[in-house]
């Protein structure tokens, strides 16, 4: 997929105010500092479409972008930051679960994982939640430039091994680096193929 246009649409803290157009939507979520903003900018060939984070956990908004006038890219707040209080954590959870439970056009949630880290309970629990809620998801490993090819392979294998302890099937996964521009084509091709499948289903 060639990125012809990538435009900011709206930021929201209220799911009810998210865009109403019934076009396919792909959400990006992960722990703060995982490299989500950098990834969104890399995928869309833009320098600062998504704002790279100054202070983790500060921007707790649902950000909609429209890509090629045909699909929404949704930048969700990072989770798992240490500095917020318990009550704001709860509020955050509600706000995120509202999003996942109410957005009918959500096609896939990409959970971002730093490739250097071993599987973290917070990410695994989040994937569990998505699975139980019937929301298709994929995994995007970030910062692959930080490891050598052998180590990348090992980390991915270990992650898959961990997932297969609870899942029958592996989700689609992608290895990326925003600084080295790795993985852009793979992720965009997955989105393009999925959009084409949806379009075919709609026609038939
Ligand atoms: P976010 O909080 O998840 O949106 O993460 P950011 O995109 O703001 O990135 C967090 C930090 O990781 C920043 O210091 C980035 O420069 C760094 N970072 C992000 N992506 C990559 C990458 O692909 N490779 C490397 N080496 N660093 C990255």
mmCIF file of C-alpha atoms and ligand atoms in Angstrom:
data_model
loop_
_atom_site.group_PDB
_atom_site.id
_atom_site.type_symbol
_atom_site.label_atom_id
_atom_site.label_comp_id
_atom_site.label_asym_id
_atom_site.label_seq_id
_atom_site.Cartn_x
_atom_site.Cartn_y
_atom_site.Cartn_z
ATOM 1 C CA UNK A 1 0.000 0.000 0.000
ATOM 2 C CA UNK A 2 1.258 3.415 -0.927
ATOM 3 C CA UNK A 3 0.439 6.159 1.542
ATOM 4 C CA UNK A 4 -1.148 8.915 -0.492
ATOM 5 C CA UNK A 5 -2.621 10.830 2.395
ATOM 6 C CA UNK A 6 -2.533 10.681 6.171
ATOM 7 C CA UNK A 7 -4.518 13.267 8.071
ATOM 8 C CA UNK A 8 -5.416 13.906 11.656
ATOM 9 C CA UNK A 9 -9.194 13.768 12.211
ATOM 10 C CA UNK A 10 -10.001 14.167 15.909
ATOM 11 C CA UNK A 11 -8.845 13.484 19.467
ATOM 12 C CA UNK A 12 -11.359 12.260 22.007
ATOM 13 C CA UNK A 13 -11.706 11.039 25.518
ATOM 14 C CA UNK A 14 -15.257 9.964 24.809
ATOM 15 C CA UNK A 15 -15.815 6.965 22.552
ATOM 16 C CA UNK A 16 -19.283 8.247 21.649
ATOM 17 C CA UNK A 17 -17.666 11.211 19.922
ATOM 18 C CA UNK A 18 -15.346 9.183 17.712
ATOM 19 C CA UNK A 19 -15.959 9.441 13.945
ATOM 20 C CA UNK A 20 -19.178 7.833 12.774
ATOM 21 C CA UNK A 21 -18.227 6.938 9.188
ATOM 22 C CA UNK A 22 -18.381 3.147 8.846
ATOM 23 C CA UNK A 23 -14.907 2.658 7.464
ATOM 24 C CA UNK A 24 -12.425 0.018 8.625
ATOM 25 C CA UNK A 25 -10.408 0.979 11.648
ATOM 26 C CA UNK A 26 -7.055 -0.298 12.983
ATOM 27 C CA UNK A 27 -5.964 0.557 16.513
ATOM 28 C CA UNK A 28 -2.428 0.768 17.876
ATOM 29 C CA UNK A 29 -1.820 0.239 21.564
ATOM 30 C CA UNK A 30 1.004 -0.750 23.894
ATOM 31 C CA UNK A 31 2.959 0.240 26.948
ATOM 32 C CA UNK A 32 4.146 3.799 27.136
ATOM 33 C CA UNK A 33 7.475 4.279 25.430
ATOM 34 C CA UNK A 34 7.117 1.128 23.333
ATOM 35 C CA UNK A 35 7.626 3.246 20.218
ATOM 36 C CA UNK A 36 3.995 3.663 19.140
ATOM 37 C CA UNK A 37 4.195 7.253 17.921
ATOM 38 C CA UNK A 38 7.422 6.560 16.053
ATOM 39 C CA UNK A 39 5.821 3.496 14.455
ATOM 40 C CA UNK A 40 2.742 5.434 13.335
ATOM 41 C CA UNK A 41 4.956 8.090 11.787
ATOM 42 C CA UNK A 42 7.103 5.445 10.100
ATOM 43 C CA UNK A 43 4.072 3.553 8.725
ATOM 44 C CA UNK A 44 2.519 6.707 7.311
ATOM 45 C CA UNK A 45 5.772 8.246 6.028
ATOM 46 C CA UNK A 46 5.189 11.326 8.164
ATOM 47 C CA UNK A 47 7.617 12.987 10.525
ATOM 48 C CA UNK A 48 5.194 13.991 13.236
ATOM 49 C CA UNK A 49 1.683 12.763 12.533
ATOM 50 C CA UNK A 50 1.660 11.149 15.957
ATOM 51 C CA UNK A 51 3.390 13.147 18.639
ATOM 52 C CA UNK A 52 6.273 11.254 20.143
ATOM 53 C CA UNK A 53 5.769 11.205 23.862
ATOM 54 C CA UNK A 54 7.286 13.750 26.173
ATOM 55 C CA UNK A 55 5.917 12.478 29.440
ATOM 56 C CA UNK A 56 4.550 8.924 29.425
ATOM 57 C CA UNK A 57 0.884 8.647 30.241
ATOM 58 C CA UNK A 58 0.145 12.277 29.672
ATOM 59 C CA UNK A 59 -1.884 12.108 26.525
ATOM 60 C CA UNK A 60 -4.800 9.864 27.343
ATOM 61 C CA UNK A 61 -6.800 10.419 24.218
ATOM 62 C CA UNK A 62 -8.148 8.379 21.348
ATOM 63 C CA UNK A 63 -6.588 9.887 18.231
ATOM 64 C CA UNK A 64 -8.139 9.207 14.845
ATOM 65 C CA UNK A 65 -6.222 9.621 11.601
ATOM 66 C CA UNK A 66 -7.584 8.919 8.149
ATOM 67 C CA UNK A 67 -5.287 7.172 5.715
ATOM 68 C CA UNK A 68 -5.746 7.317 1.923
ATOM 69 C CA UNK A 69 -9.306 8.433 2.624
ATOM 70 C CA UNK A 70 -10.145 4.780 3.135
ATOM 71 C CA UNK A 71 -9.247 3.572 6.635
ATOM 72 C CA UNK A 72 -8.789 4.928 10.121
ATOM 73 C CA UNK A 73 -5.608 4.561 12.046
ATOM 74 C CA UNK A 74 -6.338 4.942 15.760
ATOM 75 C CA UNK A 75 -3.594 5.928 18.153
ATOM 76 C CA UNK A 76 -4.678 4.794 21.625
ATOM 77 C CA UNK A 77 -3.065 5.880 24.884
ATOM 78 C CA UNK A 78 -0.141 3.890 26.207
ATOM 79 C CA UNK A 79 -0.784 1.653 29.173
ATOM 80 C CA UNK A 80 1.352 0.464 32.033
ATOM 81 C CA UNK A 81 2.979 3.674 33.136
ATOM 82 C CA UNK A 82 3.962 3.749 36.754
ATOM 83 C CA UNK A 83 3.361 7.354 37.666
ATOM 84 C CA UNK A 84 -0.430 7.531 37.663
ATOM 85 C CA UNK A 85 -2.679 6.904 40.642
ATOM 86 C CA UNK A 86 -4.876 3.825 41.051
ATOM 87 C CA UNK A 87 -8.054 5.784 40.425
ATOM 88 C CA UNK A 88 -6.815 7.268 37.178
ATOM 89 C CA UNK A 89 -5.666 3.787 36.140
ATOM 90 C CA UNK A 90 -9.238 2.570 36.656
ATOM 91 C CA UNK A 91 -10.636 5.471 34.679
ATOM 92 C CA UNK A 92 -8.169 4.709 31.930
ATOM 93 C CA UNK A 93 -9.185 1.069 31.814
ATOM 94 C CA UNK A 94 -12.844 1.980 31.491
ATOM 95 C CA UNK A 95 -12.123 4.395 28.730
ATOM 96 C CA UNK A 96 -10.136 1.819 26.795
ATOM 97 C CA UNK A 97 -12.636 -0.991 27.336
ATOM 98 C CA UNK A 98 -15.405 1.358 26.160
ATOM 99 C CA UNK A 99 -13.453 1.872 22.978
ATOM 100 C CA UNK A 100 -12.991 -1.832 22.319
ATOM 101 C CA UNK A 101 -16.533 -2.712 23.224
ATOM 102 C CA UNK A 102 -18.213 0.066 21.273
ATOM 103 C CA UNK A 103 -16.270 0.580 18.073
ATOM 104 C CA UNK A 104 -18.103 -1.585 15.571
ATOM 105 C CA UNK A 105 -15.769 -0.770 12.692
ATOM 106 C CA UNK A 106 -12.651 -1.845 14.571
ATOM 107 C CA UNK A 107 -11.054 -4.521 12.409
ATOM 108 C CA UNK A 108 -7.863 -5.231 14.272
ATOM 109 C CA UNK A 109 -5.934 -4.007 17.300
ATOM 110 C CA UNK A 110 -2.180 -4.025 16.987
ATOM 111 C CA UNK A 111 -0.511 -4.622 20.326
ATOM 112 C CA UNK A 112 2.991 -3.195 20.304
ATOM 113 C CA UNK A 113 5.751 -4.998 22.147
ATOM 114 C CA UNK A 114 9.382 -3.950 22.535
ATOM 115 C CA UNK A 115 11.308 -6.805 20.947
ATOM 116 C CA UNK A 116 14.031 -6.632 23.612
ATOM 117 C CA UNK A 117 11.691 -7.518 26.444
ATOM 118 C CA UNK A 118 10.506 -10.938 27.474
ATOM 119 C CA UNK A 119 6.717 -11.416 27.483
ATOM 120 C CA UNK A 120 5.270 -9.074 30.105
ATOM 121 C CA UNK A 121 2.114 -9.955 32.088
ATOM 122 C CA UNK A 122 0.504 -6.597 31.283
ATOM 123 C CA UNK A 123 0.738 -7.232 27.517
ATOM 124 C CA UNK A 124 -0.296 -10.882 27.767
ATOM 125 C CA UNK A 125 -3.276 -9.949 29.937
ATOM 126 C CA UNK A 126 -4.270 -7.294 27.487
ATOM 127 C CA UNK A 127 -4.167 -9.788 24.605
ATOM 128 C CA UNK A 128 -6.208 -12.160 26.728
ATOM 129 C CA UNK A 129 -8.788 -9.429 27.212
ATOM 130 C CA UNK A 130 -8.930 -8.778 23.453
ATOM 131 C CA UNK A 131 -9.334 -12.464 22.721
ATOM 132 C CA UNK A 132 -12.092 -12.894 25.266
ATOM 133 C CA UNK A 133 -13.843 -9.833 23.844
ATOM 134 C CA UNK A 134 -13.663 -11.295 20.338
ATOM 135 C CA UNK A 135 -11.417 -8.535 19.012
ATOM 136 C CA UNK A 136 -8.911 -9.694 16.410
ATOM 137 C CA UNK A 137 -5.409 -8.541 17.199
ATOM 138 C CA UNK A 138 -1.906 -8.661 15.854
ATOM 139 C CA UNK A 139 1.452 -8.122 17.522
ATOM 140 C CA UNK A 140 3.931 -5.550 16.319
ATOM 141 C CA UNK A 141 7.420 -6.001 17.701
ATOM 142 C CA UNK A 142 9.165 -2.622 17.845
ATOM 143 C CA UNK A 143 12.799 -1.423 17.966
ATOM 144 C CA UNK A 144 14.196 -4.396 16.050
ATOM 145 C CA UNK A 145 17.269 -2.306 15.185
ATOM 146 C CA UNK A 146 18.367 -2.763 18.807
ATOM 147 C CA UNK A 147 19.004 -6.489 18.296
ATOM 148 C CA UNK A 148 21.004 -8.640 15.925
ATOM 149 C CA UNK A 149 19.045 -10.927 13.546
ATOM 150 C CA UNK A 150 19.690 -14.045 15.654
ATOM 151 C CA UNK A 151 18.461 -12.347 18.808
ATOM 152 C CA UNK A 152 15.375 -11.061 16.979
ATOM 153 C CA UNK A 153 14.558 -14.585 15.919
ATOM 154 C CA UNK A 154 15.039 -15.870 19.455
ATOM 155 C CA UNK A 155 12.873 -13.180 21.022
ATOM 156 C CA UNK A 156 10.065 -13.778 18.515
ATOM 157 C CA UNK A 157 10.265 -17.528 19.051
ATOM 158 C CA UNK A 158 10.159 -17.124 22.823
ATOM 159 C CA UNK A 159 7.146 -14.842 22.514
ATOM 160 C CA UNK A 160 5.320 -17.291 20.266
ATOM 161 C CA UNK A 161 6.162 -20.113 22.654
ATOM 162 C CA UNK A 162 4.642 -18.131 25.529
ATOM 163 C CA UNK A 163 1.501 -17.345 23.508
ATOM 164 C CA UNK A 164 1.022 -20.960 22.538
ATOM 165 C CA UNK A 165 0.676 -21.826 26.215
ATOM 166 C CA UNK A 166 -2.738 -20.156 26.159
ATOM 167 C CA UNK A 167 -3.646 -19.721 22.497
ATOM 168 C CA UNK A 168 -4.363 -22.394 19.954
ATOM 169 C CA UNK A 169 -3.247 -20.218 17.100
ATOM 170 C CA UNK A 170 -0.720 -17.456 16.851
ATOM 171 C CA UNK A 171 -1.933 -13.981 15.923
ATOM 172 C CA UNK A 172 -0.344 -12.297 12.927
ATOM 173 C CA UNK A 173 2.887 -10.642 14.012
ATOM 174 C CA UNK A 174 5.324 -8.178 12.517
ATOM 175 C CA UNK A 175 8.910 -7.214 13.270
ATOM 176 C CA UNK A 176 9.515 -3.494 12.889
ATOM 177 C CA UNK A 177 11.979 -0.720 13.490
ATOM 178 C CA UNK A 178 10.967 2.885 13.074
ATOM 179 C CA UNK A 179 14.517 4.167 13.035
ATOM 180 C CA UNK A 180 15.596 1.690 10.332
ATOM 181 C CA UNK A 181 12.248 1.681 8.587
ATOM 182 C CA UNK A 182 11.779 -2.062 8.876
ATOM 183 C CA UNK A 183 8.382 -3.718 8.613
ATOM 184 C CA UNK A 184 6.432 -0.887 7.019
ATOM 185 C CA UNK A 185 5.487 -2.894 3.937
ATOM 186 C CA UNK A 186 4.459 -5.957 5.939
ATOM 187 C CA UNK A 187 2.104 -4.061 8.218
ATOM 188 C CA UNK A 188 0.614 -2.001 5.391
ATOM 189 C CA UNK A 189 0.154 -5.079 3.229
ATOM 190 C CA UNK A 190 -1.709 -6.825 6.037
ATOM 191 C CA UNK A 191 -4.012 -3.813 6.371
ATOM 192 C CA UNK A 192 -4.500 -3.566 2.617
ATOM 193 C CA UNK A 193 -5.309 -7.270 2.258
ATOM 194 C CA UNK A 194 -7.736 -7.096 5.169
ATOM 195 C CA UNK A 195 -9.439 -4.033 3.714
ATOM 196 C CA UNK A 196 -9.772 -5.836 0.371
ATOM 197 C CA UNK A 197 -11.331 -8.851 2.080
ATOM 198 C CA UNK A 198 -13.840 -6.597 3.832
ATOM 199 C CA UNK A 199 -14.655 -4.888 0.549
ATOM 200 C CA UNK A 200 -15.181 -8.255 -1.184
ATOM 201 C CA UNK A 201 -17.488 -9.432 1.596
ATOM 202 C CA UNK A 202 -19.450 -6.214 1.342
ATOM 203 C CA UNK A 203 -19.928 -6.652 -2.412
ATOM 204 C CA UNK A 204 -21.062 -10.280 -2.230
HETATM 205 P P1 LIG B 1 5.429 5.900 22.540
HETATM 206 O O1 LIG B 1 5.462 6.461 23.928
HETATM 207 O O2 LIG B 1 5.043 4.465 22.547
HETATM 208 O O3 LIG B 1 4.635 6.715 21.557
HETATM 209 O O4 LIG B 1 6.944 5.876 22.033
HETATM 210 P P2 LIG B 1 7.775 6.900 21.142
HETATM 211 O O5 LIG B 1 7.514 6.693 19.692
HETATM 212 O O6 LIG B 1 7.624 8.272 21.686
HETATM 213 O O7 LIG B 1 9.257 6.339 21.413
HETATM 214 C C1 LIG B 1 9.752 6.154 22.721
HETATM 215 C C2 LIG B 1 11.288 6.143 22.664
HETATM 216 O O8 LIG B 1 11.736 5.028 21.920
HETATM 217 C C3 LIG B 1 11.867 7.377 21.971
HETATM 218 O O9 LIG B 1 13.040 7.738 22.644
HETATM 219 C C4 LIG B 1 12.151 6.886 20.564
HETATM 220 O O10 LIG B 1 13.210 7.591 19.954
HETATM 221 C C5 LIG B 1 12.530 5.450 20.812
HETATM 222 N N1 LIG B 1 12.177 4.610 19.648
HETATM 223 C C6 LIG B 1 10.978 4.505 19.067
HETATM 224 N N2 LIG B 1 11.022 3.652 18.021
HETATM 225 C C7 LIG B 1 12.290 3.203 17.938
HETATM 226 C C8 LIG B 1 12.976 2.298 17.043
HETATM 227 O O11 LIG B 1 12.433 1.703 16.102
HETATM 228 N N3 LIG B 1 14.296 2.082 17.301
HETATM 229 C C9 LIG B 1 14.944 2.689 18.323
HETATM 230 N N4 LIG B 1 16.224 2.393 18.490
HETATM 231 N N5 LIG B 1 14.355 3.547 19.169
HETATM 232 C C10 LIG B 1 13.032 3.813 18.973
#
